[in-house]
Coordinates of C-alpha atoms and ligand atoms in Angstrom, one line a residue:
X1 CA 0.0 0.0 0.0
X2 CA 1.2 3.6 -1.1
X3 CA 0.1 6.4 1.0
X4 CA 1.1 9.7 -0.7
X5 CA -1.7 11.7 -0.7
X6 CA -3.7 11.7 2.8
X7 CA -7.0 13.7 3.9
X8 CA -7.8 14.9 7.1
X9 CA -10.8 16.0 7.7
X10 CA -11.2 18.6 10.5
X11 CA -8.3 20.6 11.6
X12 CA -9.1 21.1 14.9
X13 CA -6.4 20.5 18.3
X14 CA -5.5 17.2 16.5
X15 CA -6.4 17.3 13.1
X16 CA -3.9 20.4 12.8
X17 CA -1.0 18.7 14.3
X18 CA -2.0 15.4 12.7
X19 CA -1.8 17.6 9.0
X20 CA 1.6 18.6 10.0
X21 CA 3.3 15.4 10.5
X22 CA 2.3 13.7 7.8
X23 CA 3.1 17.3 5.9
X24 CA 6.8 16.7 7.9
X25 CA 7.3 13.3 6.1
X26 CA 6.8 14.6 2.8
X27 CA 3.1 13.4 2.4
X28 CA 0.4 15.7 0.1
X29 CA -2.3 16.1 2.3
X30 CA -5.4 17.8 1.9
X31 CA -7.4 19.1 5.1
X32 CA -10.6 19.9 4.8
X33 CA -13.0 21.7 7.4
X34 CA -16.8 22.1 8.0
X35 CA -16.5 25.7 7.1
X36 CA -14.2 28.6 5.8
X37 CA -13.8 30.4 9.7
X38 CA -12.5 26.7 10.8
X39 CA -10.3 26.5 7.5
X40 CA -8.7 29.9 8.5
X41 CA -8.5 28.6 12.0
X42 CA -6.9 25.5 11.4
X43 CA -4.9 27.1 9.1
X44 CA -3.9 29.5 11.8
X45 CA -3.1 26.0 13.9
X46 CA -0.7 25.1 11.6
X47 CA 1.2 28.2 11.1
X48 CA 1.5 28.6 14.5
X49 CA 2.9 25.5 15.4
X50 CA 5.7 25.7 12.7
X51 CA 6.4 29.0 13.8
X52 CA 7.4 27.7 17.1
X53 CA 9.5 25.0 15.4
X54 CA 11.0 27.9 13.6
X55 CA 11.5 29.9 16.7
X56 CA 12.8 26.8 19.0
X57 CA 15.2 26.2 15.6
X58 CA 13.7 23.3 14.7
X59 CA 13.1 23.8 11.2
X60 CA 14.3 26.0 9.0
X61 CA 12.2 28.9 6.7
X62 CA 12.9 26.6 4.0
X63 CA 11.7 23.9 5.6
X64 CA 8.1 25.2 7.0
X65 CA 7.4 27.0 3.6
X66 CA 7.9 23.0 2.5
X67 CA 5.4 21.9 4.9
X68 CA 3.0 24.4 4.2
X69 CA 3.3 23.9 0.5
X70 CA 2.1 21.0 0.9
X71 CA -0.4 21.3 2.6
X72 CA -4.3 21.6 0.6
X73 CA -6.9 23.2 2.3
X74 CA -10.4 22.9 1.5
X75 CA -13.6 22.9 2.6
X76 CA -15.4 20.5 -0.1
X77 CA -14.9 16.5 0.8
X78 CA -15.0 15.6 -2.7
X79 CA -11.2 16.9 -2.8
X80 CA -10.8 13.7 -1.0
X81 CA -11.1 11.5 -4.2
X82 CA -7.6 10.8 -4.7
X83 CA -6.5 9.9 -1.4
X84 CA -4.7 7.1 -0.4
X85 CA -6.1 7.5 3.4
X86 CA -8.1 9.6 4.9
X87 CA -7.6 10.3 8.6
X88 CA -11.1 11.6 10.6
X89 CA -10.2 14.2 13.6
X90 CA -13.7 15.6 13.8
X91 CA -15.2 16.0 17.1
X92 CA -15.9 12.5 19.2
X93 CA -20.1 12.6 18.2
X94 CA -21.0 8.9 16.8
X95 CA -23.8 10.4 14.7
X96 CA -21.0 12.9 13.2
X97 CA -18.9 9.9 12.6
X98 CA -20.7 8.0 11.0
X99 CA -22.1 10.4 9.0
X100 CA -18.8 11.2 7.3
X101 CA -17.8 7.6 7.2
X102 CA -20.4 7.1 4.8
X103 CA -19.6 9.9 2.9
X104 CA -15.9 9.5 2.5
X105 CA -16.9 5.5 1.2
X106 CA -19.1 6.7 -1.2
X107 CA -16.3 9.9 -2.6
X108 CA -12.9 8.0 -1.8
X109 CA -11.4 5.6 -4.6
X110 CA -12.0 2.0 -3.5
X111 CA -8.9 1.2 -2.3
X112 CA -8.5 4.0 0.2
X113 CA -8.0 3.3 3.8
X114 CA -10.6 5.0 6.1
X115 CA -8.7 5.8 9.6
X116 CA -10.1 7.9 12.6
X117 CA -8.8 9.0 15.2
X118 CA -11.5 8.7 18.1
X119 CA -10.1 8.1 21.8
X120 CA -13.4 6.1 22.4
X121 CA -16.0 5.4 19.9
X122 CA -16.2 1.4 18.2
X123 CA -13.8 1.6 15.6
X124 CA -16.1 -1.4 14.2
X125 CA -19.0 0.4 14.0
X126 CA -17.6 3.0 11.4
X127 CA -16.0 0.3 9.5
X128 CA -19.5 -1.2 9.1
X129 CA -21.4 2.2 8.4
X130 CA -19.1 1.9 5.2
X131 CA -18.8 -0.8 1.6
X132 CA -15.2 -1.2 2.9
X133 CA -15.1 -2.4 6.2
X134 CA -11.5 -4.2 5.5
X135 CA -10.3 -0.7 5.1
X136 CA -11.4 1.0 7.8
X137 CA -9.0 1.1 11.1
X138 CA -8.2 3.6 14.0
X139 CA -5.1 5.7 14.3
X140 CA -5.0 7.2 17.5
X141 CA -2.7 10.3 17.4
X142 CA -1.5 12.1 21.2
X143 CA -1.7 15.4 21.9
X144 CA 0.6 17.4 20.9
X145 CA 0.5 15.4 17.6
X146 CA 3.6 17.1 16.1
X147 CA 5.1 15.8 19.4
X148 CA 4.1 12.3 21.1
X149 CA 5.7 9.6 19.3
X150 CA 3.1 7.1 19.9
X151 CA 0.2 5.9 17.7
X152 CA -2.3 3.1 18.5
X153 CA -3.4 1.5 15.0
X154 CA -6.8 0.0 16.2
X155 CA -7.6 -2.9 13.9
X156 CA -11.2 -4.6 13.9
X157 CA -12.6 -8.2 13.6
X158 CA -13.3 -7.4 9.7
X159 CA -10.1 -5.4 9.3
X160 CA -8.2 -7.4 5.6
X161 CA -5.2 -8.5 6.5
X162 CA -2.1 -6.5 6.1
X163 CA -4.2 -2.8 6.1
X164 CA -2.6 -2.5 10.0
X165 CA 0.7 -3.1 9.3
X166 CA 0.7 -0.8 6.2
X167 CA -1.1 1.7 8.6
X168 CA 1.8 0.5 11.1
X169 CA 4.8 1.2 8.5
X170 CA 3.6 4.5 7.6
X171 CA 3.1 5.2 11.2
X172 CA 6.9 4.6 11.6
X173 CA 7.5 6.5 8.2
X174 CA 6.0 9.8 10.2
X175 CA 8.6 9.0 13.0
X176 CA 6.1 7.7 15.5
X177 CA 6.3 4.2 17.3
X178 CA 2.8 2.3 16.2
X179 CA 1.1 -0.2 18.5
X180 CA -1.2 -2.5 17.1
X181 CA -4.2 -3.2 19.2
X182 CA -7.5 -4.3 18.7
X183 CA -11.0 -2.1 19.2
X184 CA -11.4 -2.3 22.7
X185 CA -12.7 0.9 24.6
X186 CA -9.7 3.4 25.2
X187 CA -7.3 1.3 23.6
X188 CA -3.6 0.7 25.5
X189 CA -3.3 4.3 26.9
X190 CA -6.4 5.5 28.1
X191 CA -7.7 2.3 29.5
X192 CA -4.9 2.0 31.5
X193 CA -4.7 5.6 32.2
X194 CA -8.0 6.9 32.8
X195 CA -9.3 4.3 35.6
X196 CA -5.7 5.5 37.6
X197 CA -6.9 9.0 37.0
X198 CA -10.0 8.2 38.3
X199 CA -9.5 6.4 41.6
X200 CA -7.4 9.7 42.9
X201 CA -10.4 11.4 42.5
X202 CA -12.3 8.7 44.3
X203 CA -9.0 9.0 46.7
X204 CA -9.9 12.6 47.3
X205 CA -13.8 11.8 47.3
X206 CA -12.7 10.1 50.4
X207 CA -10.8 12.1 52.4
X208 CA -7.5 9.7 51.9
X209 CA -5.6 12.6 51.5
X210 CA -5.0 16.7 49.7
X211 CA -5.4 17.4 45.4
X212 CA -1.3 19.0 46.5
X213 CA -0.7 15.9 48.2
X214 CA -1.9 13.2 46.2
X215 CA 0.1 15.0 42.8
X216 CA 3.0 15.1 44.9
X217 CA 3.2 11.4 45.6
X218 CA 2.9 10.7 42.7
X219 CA 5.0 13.3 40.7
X220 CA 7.9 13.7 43.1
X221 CA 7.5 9.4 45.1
X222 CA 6.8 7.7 41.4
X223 CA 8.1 10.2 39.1
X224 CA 5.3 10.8 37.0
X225 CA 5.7 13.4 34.8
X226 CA 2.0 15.1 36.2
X227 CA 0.3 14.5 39.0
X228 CA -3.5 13.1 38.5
X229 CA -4.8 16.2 38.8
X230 CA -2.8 18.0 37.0
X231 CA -3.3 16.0 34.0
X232 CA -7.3 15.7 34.8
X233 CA -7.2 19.7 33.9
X234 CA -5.0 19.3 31.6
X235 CA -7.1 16.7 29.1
X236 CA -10.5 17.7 30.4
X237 CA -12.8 17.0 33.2
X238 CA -15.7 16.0 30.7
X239 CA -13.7 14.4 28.3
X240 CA -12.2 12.1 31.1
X241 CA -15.4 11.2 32.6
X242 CA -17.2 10.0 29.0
X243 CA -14.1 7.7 28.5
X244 CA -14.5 6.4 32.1
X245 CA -18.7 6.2 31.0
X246 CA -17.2 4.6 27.9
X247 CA -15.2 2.0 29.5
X248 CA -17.9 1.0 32.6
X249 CA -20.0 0.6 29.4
X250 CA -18.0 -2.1 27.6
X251 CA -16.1 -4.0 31.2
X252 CA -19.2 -2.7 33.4
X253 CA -16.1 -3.5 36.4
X254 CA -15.8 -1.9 39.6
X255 CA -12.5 -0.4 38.4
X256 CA -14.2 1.8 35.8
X257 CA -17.0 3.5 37.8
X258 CA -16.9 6.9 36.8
X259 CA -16.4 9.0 40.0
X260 CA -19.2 10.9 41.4
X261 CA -17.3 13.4 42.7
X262 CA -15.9 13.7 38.8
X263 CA -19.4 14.0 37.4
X264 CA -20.3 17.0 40.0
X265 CA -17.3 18.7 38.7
X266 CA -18.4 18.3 34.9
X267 CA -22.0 19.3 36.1
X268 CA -20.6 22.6 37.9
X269 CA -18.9 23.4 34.5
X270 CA -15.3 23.1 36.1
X271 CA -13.8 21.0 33.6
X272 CA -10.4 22.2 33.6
X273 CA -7.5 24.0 32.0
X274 CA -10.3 24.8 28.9
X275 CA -13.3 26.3 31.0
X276 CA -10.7 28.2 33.5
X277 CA -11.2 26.1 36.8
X278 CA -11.1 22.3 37.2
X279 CA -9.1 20.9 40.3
X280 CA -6.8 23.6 40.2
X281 CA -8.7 26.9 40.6
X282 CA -8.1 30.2 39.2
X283 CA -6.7 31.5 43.1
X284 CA -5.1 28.5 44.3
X285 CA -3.9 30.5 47.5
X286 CA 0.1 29.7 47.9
X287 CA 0.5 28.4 51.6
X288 CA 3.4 29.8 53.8
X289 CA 5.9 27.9 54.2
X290 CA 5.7 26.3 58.1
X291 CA 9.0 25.6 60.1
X292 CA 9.1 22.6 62.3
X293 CA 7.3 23.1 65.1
X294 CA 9.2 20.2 67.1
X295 CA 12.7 19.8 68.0
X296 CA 13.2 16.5 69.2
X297 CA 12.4 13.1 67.5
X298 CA 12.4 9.8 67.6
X299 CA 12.6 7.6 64.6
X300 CA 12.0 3.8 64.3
X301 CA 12.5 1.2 61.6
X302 CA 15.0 3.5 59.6
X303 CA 18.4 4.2 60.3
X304 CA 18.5 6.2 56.9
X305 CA 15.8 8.3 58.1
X306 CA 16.9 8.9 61.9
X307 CA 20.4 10.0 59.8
X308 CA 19.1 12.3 57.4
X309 CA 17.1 13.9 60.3
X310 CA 19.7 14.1 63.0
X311 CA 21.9 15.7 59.9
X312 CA 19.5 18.3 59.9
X313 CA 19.6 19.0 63.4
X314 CA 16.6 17.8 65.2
X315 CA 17.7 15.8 68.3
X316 CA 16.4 12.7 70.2
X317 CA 15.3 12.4 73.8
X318 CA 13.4 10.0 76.7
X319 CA 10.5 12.0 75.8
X320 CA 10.2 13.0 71.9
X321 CA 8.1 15.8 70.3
X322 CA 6.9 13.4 67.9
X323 CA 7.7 9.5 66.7
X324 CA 8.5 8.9 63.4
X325 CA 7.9 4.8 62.6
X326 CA 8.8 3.4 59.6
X327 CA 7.4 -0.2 59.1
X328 CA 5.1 -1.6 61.1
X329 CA 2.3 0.2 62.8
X330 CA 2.3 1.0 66.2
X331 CA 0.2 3.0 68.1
X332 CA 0.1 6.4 70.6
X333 CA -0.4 10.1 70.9
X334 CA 2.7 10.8 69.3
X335 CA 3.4 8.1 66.5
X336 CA 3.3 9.5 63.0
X337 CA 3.9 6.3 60.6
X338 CA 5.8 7.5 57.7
X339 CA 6.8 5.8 54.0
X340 CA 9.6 6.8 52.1
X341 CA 9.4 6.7 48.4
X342 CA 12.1 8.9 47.0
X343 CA 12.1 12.1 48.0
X344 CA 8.4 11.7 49.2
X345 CA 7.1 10.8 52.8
X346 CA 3.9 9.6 53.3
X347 CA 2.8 10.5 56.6
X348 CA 0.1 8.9 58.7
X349 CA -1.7 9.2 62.4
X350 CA -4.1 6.2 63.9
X351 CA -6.6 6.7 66.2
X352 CA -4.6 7.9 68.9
X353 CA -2.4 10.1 66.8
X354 CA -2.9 13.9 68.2
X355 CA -3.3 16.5 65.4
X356 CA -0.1 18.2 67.0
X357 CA 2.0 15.3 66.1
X358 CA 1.0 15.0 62.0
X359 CA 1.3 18.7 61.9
X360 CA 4.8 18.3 63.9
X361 CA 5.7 15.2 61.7
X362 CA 4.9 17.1 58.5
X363 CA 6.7 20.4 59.1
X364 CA 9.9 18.4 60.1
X365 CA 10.1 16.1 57.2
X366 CA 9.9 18.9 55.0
X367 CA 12.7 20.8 57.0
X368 CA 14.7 17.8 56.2
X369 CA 14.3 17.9 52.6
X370 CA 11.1 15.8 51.6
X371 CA 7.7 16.2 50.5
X372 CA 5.4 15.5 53.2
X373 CA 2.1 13.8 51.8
X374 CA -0.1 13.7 54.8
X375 CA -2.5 10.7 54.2
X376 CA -4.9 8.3 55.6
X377 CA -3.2 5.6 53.7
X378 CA -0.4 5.4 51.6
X379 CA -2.1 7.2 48.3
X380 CA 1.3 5.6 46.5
X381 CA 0.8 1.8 47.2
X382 CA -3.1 1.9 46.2
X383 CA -3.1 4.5 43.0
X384 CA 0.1 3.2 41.7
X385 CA -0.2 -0.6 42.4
X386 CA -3.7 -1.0 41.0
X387 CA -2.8 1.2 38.1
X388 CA 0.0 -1.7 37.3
X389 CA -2.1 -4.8 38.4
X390 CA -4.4 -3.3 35.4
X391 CA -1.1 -3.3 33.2
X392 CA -0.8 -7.2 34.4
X393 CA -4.8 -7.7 33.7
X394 CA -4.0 -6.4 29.9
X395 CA -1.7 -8.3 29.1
X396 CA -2.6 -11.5 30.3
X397 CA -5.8 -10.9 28.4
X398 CA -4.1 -11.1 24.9
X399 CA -4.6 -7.6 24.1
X400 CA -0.9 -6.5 24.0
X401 CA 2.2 -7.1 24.5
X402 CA 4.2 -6.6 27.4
X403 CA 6.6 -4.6 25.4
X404 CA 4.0 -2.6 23.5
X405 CA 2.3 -1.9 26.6
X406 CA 5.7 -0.1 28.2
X407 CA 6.2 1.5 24.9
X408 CA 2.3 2.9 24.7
X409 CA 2.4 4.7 28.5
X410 CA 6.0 6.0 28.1
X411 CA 5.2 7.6 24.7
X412 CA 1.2 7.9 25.5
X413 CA 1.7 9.4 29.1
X414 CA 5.5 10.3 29.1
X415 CA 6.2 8.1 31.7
X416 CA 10.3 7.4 32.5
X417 CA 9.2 3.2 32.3
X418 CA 6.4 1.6 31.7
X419 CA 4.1 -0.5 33.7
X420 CA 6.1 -3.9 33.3
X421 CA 9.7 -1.9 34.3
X422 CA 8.5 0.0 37.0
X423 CA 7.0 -3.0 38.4
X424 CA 10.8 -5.1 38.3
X425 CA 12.5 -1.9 39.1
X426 CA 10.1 -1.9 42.4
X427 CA 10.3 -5.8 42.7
X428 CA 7.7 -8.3 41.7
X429 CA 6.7 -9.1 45.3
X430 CA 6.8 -6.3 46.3
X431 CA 4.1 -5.0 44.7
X432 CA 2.1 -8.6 44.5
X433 CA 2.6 -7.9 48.7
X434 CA 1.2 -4.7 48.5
X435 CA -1.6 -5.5 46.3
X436 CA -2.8 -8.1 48.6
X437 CA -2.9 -6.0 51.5
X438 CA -4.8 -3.6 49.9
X439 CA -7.2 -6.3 49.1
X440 CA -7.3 -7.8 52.4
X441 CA -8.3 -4.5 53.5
X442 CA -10.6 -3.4 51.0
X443 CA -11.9 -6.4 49.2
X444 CA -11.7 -5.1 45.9
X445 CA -11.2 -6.8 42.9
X446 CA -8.6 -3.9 41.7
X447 CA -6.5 -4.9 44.5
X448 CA -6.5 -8.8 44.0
X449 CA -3.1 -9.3 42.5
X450 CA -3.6 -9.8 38.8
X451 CA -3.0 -14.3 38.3
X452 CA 0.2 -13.6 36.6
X453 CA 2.0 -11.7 39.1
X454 CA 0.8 -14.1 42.0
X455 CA 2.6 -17.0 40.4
X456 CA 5.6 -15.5 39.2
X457 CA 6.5 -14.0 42.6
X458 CA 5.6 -17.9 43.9
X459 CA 7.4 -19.4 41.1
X460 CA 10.2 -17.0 42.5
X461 CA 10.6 -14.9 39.4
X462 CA 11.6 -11.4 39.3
X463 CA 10.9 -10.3 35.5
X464 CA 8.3 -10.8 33.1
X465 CA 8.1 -13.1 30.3
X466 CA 9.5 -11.1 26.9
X467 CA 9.1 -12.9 23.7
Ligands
LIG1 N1 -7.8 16.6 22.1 C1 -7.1 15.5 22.4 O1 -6.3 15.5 23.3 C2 -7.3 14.2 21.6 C3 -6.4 13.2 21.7 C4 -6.5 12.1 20.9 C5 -7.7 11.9 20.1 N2 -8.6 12.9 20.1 C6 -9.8 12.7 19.2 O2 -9.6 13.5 18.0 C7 -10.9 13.9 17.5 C8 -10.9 15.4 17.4 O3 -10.6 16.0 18.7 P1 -10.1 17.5 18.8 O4 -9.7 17.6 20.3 O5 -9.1 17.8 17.8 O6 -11.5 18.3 18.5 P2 -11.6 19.8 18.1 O7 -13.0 20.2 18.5 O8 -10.4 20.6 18.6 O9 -11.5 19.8 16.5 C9 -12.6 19.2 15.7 C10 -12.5 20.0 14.4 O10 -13.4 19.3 13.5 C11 -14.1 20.3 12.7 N3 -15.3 19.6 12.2 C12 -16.4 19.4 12.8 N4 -17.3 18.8 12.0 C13 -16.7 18.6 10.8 C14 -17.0 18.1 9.5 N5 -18.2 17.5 9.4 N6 -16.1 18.2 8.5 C15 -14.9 18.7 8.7 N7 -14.5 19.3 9.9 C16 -15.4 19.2 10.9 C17 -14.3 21.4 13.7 O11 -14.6 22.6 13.0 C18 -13.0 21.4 14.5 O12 -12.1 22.3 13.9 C19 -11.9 13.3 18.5 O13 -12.4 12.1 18.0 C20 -11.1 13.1 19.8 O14 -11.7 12.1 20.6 C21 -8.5 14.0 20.8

């Protein structure tokens, strides 16, 4: 299959940087739009973005006068005859879908290859609104397009043979990594992602712990690029919530309840970096920073931690301001358990624990250099392990590899490993340990450790089968 002349129709946040890299390769592309204000709008898109690259040195005036060249803009479909693919970036509205799917059969030559790029709709049902269901596949672009190197090729049950890989080669011709996966909801990246995003809000919904605190653990203790919340506002409130409605739909599992505390948000019209205020507010008020209101403590269960403490000049005695315990639990007034995951400490009271003491505990951890997360329970162990148990779950279904699955959430999500590293850079048991204690205390299927892990941590394996 030759692909040297590609449509996309609608040059919107995607279909703009979608128009460029194909422009990039060398590929004729005509974009069409509903209307001539969106033509000049997504015309403006493009200019714009290879102006930065021309700013940022990135391409030369030659170079973007290239691109632009060529570059078609239209607004009439029927410009679409000679392509060799057409690629659908119009917004994610079924009844639009399908609407053009039938048109682009009925004006593309026979042998053209249909794509979209929906984040959630059945790829399958647009193939079958159209004569050429063979030729009809997903490729899922990330936003920035110009940018993220990864793009899901969604193949169907009536997909013809080879049409993927073709859509896979060219995928590589545009500099991207492709992932061939099948047309199940949210594909590799946002079925994986969007149920993690999801369960800090429920985290939050709860009272585990702070919005501040929860993106900290997981920016600064996993090394995340974003925290969840951060990234909520960033791709949308509303848009996260119908792919969470989307995936309940298709698994109806426990793990893909959309959060109701989510839904309030959307209803309230706080849906992120796009309407102005989503978990982040306009004001968020900046809090002063505290000094340590206690000057002698005791730590227990980490040597490390009573060094790095002492170092920074807080003292022990019979009778401490505050106890720090790492490991097991213990309880009184003044014990503060605390977790150290990098530079993060996860900090913790029980019953007994006195306000003082958390407040104590948090304000010295900080003076000696590390993000206190103040929490109920670890927000690390239950947002990240579940989030990889899912990974495990995916994989074991047959959907993808373990190897495509890394590559998809460190391109898709810009994470510095993927699922399957982080999980042997942690240690297999490790997590399998943590999981089950979060299911013996919960009893949710999210926590029960995924079959696989289980028996390779009993089999006494510390890596994952790679073909
Ligand atoms: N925004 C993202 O982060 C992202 C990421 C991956 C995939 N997607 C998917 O990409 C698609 C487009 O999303 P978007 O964020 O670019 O939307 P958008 O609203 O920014 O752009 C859609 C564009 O389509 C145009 N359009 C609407 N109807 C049209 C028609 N009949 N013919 C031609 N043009 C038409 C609109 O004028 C608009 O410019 C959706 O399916 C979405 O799920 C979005």
């Amino acid at each position: 299959m030759v692909f040297e002349t590609v449509g996309v129709v609608g040059l919107g946040t995607m279909g703009a940087g979608i128009a460029e890299v194909f422009a990039r390769a060398g590929i004729r592309v005509v974009g069409v739009e509903a209307d001539q204000e969106a033509l000049d709008r997504g015309l403006g898109h493009l200019e714009a973005s290879t102006g930065r690259a021309l700013e940022k040195g990135r391409l030369s005036a030659g170079e973007r006068e290239e691109i632009l060249s060529r570059v078609t803009l239209t607004t009439s479909r029927d410009d679409l005859r000679d392509a060799d693919l057409v690629v659908e970036a119009i917004p994610e509205v079924m009844e639009y879908k399908v609407a053009l799917f039938t048109d682009l059969d009925r004006i593309c030559k026979p042998s053209a290859v249909l794509a979209t790029n929906t984040s959630s709709l059945q790829v399958t049902a647009l193939a079958a609104a159209t004569g050429r269901p063979g030729r009809v596949v997903g490729m899922h672009f990330f936003n920035p397009a110009p940018v993220m190197g990864l793009v899901e090729v969604v193949g169907t049950v009536v997909t013809e043979p080879g049409v993927v890989t073709s859509v896979s080669d060219l995928a590589v011709r545009l500099g991207k990594t492709p992932v061939a996966v099948g047309d199940r909801a949210g594909f590799v990246v946002n079925r994986l992602l969007l149920p993690y995003l999801n369960h800090a809000v429920t985290l939050l919904d709860h009272g585990v712990a702070a919005r501040d605190d929860i993106d900290n653990a997981m920016r600064l203790g996993v090394g995340l690029p974003m925290g969840p919340f951060s990234l909520l506002d960033l791709i949308g409130l509303d848009t996260s919530y119908e792919i969470m409605g989307v995936l309940f739909e298709e698994s109806r599992s426990e793990r893909h309840v959309p959060s109701p505390l989510l839904r309030s948000y959307v209803a309230a019209g706080w849906l992120g970096r796009k309407s102005g205020r989503g978990f982040y507010g306009e004001s968020a008020a900046e809090s002063t920073p505290e000094k340590a209101a206690a000057s002698t403590v005791r730590v227990e269960g980490s040597q490390e931690l009573a060094a790095t403490l002492a170092a920074a000049g807080f003292k022990d005695s019979a009778e401490p301001d505050v106890v720090l315990r790492v490991g097991e639990a213990a309880l009184g007034e003044r014990v503060v358990q605390v977790r150290v995951t990098g530079k993060v400490a996860e900090l913790s009271g029980s019953v007994l624990t006195s306000r003082q003491a958390v407040l104590c505990a948090r304000d010295l951890l900080r003076v000696a250099g590390y993000t206190p997360v103040p929490c109920r329970r670890s927000v690390i162990d239950a947002l990240l392990y579940a989030h990889l148990n899912d990974a495990v779950h995916m994989y074991s279904s047959g959907y993808a590899s373990i190897a495509d699955i890394d590559a998809a959430m460190r391109l898709g999500c810009g994470y510095p490993q993927g699922p399957f590293e982080l999980m042997e850079s942690i240690g297999l048991a490790k997590v399998r340990d943590g999981l089950r204690a979060l299911y013996a205390e919960h009893l949710s299927p999210s926590f029960a450790p995924a079959p696989l892990l289980d028996q390779l941590v009993t089999a006494g394996l510390d890596a994952f089968p790679r073909a």
